[in-house]
């Protein structure tokens, strides 16, 4: 049976089997890890009705058959699963059916269809209980769960919500207090005061008034929870409508988590030095993993390279430098292979790639797609042959890739490039791309002699009906490219071109409103990546204090719309740039009397406003710590949750929403995606290819090492 266990399960079993050794002074946190036990692990298909712990091992009942887990597989169990219930009394007639019962502080509590009752040891006198606190007063119905935690508190699951009684006072929880769901089916107490509740749609762990929601295939084989048992180490064994889930909280450091994801990237997401997604021909099975291609190999490789550059700068790890250098030359290869100097390809694949890529994008396909998407480009071949005939490269490159390239090249140049060859190569590739854009009127021009769909930074385009809504973002992007090129090459011509774009076409003014947020179809989340990566180069290398103040306004405008997304990368980018600006204020960089002479009050007002960063790093910390170890794509539907309210903004897509309790997005391990280029407020979401794809660990590595390098978190 062990041969059938997929690789991810084996990895997690190793984590579960051995406690992590911690280094002195390293910050640790609890990392939830789930193992799903289904027919692949020899549990017959079907609903697991009961589960309990016998001699430290879980025993389940499934269709009248008992099985016990021996640490590696499930086998037949010959013992009994009967659990002593203690005294049982018939509730009052008004109570309806008895749903649950428990002894607490010398009395018996009965949960019924129509109420909660307390009786003495003789069961002759029943007292109806009406839980109430400063917010609510309940006459409870469907009291389906009762459990006492290790701190001596009684928990009551009802139709109205969840109630906790400490022997003298009640505390009531609804969606307003963060309770995700309330159709309770069972409950179990853990060894450290935590309590688990099963529901008809997932499981909930409660710790110190905080709720962790565990649902969908990321956490459970089936969302209907029949029973829960907690072992002495605190691992929750959850019996569901089809299989068992084993959820453990492991003590871990950021660096240990990073090591896990670096190994994951190197083993399953490295294709010829490019970092990419992998597809899973066998659903949820990473042992079937094979590297895939996407439109964004250059971007994702740039992110991985930037993560390793930050790691090298922060730790001096030679392996990190090696991976950063490899990533740089992979990205440079995308530029060197194409039809014209300075044009970066999206993807490079061997000529014998398994899929017929050009046939997929035939002229007939392109024309049919244009009926649905009038801006789709009809270009053929979409994967031209390299000059040596060994590779194909994908064209129609967009501003996503370009922004990723420039973001990484500058970081690589500043933090990693040590040999003269590395520095010269970095300068050359940036000059090649920038010169291509200038040569073609600030457009990325494809092998058909026409601009690519999304990489058009031309002023005439911005003033057209087609390009006006890209004016702000793409103006900022183009100015950023020129700042990066000026910084890396030292060539003054790039400063002169930037000056022309500002003087003649107001690119700096456009940049102050770089992101469209309405209508909703314009508020695509990957534009936040483009804008922030470009602001990183634009602000870090800007020499003019007036322009820097303007770009700081642009940063804040973008931040106001994304600050509650709980995206650790966006948080880190904002924090790094905002802190750098604050440092310049402290160091007297703006202590001049000639700033904005037409309105001298503007500079003082802006500097006062931006004196301190508004980053609250708690949410960056939360996202880094709670990024799942399992990065398989899953479907998530949170529309039933009590703590989520639909967004009333007109024209929103189905599934858009926000947290009622604090207006922030749901935690990353409770969302349908873990990527850094998705909308965290999408409460109904299916990752591309679902369980047939695995994301790369870059989505943890980049924000972690960015935050570490810029001293944004404790580690």
PDB file of C-alpha atoms in Angstrom, residues 143 198 269 577 641:
ATOM      1  CA  UNK A 143     -28.504  22.007  20.150  1.00  0.00           C
ATOM      2  CA  UNK A 198     -17.707  19.172  12.771  1.00  0.00           C
ATOM      3  CA  UNK A 269       8.867  23.146 -10.891  1.00  0.00           C
ATOM      4  CA  UNK A 577       8.967  51.419  -0.400  1.00  0.00           C
ATOM      5  CA  UNK A 641     -20.067  31.328   5.483  1.00  0.00           C
TER       6      UNK A 641
END
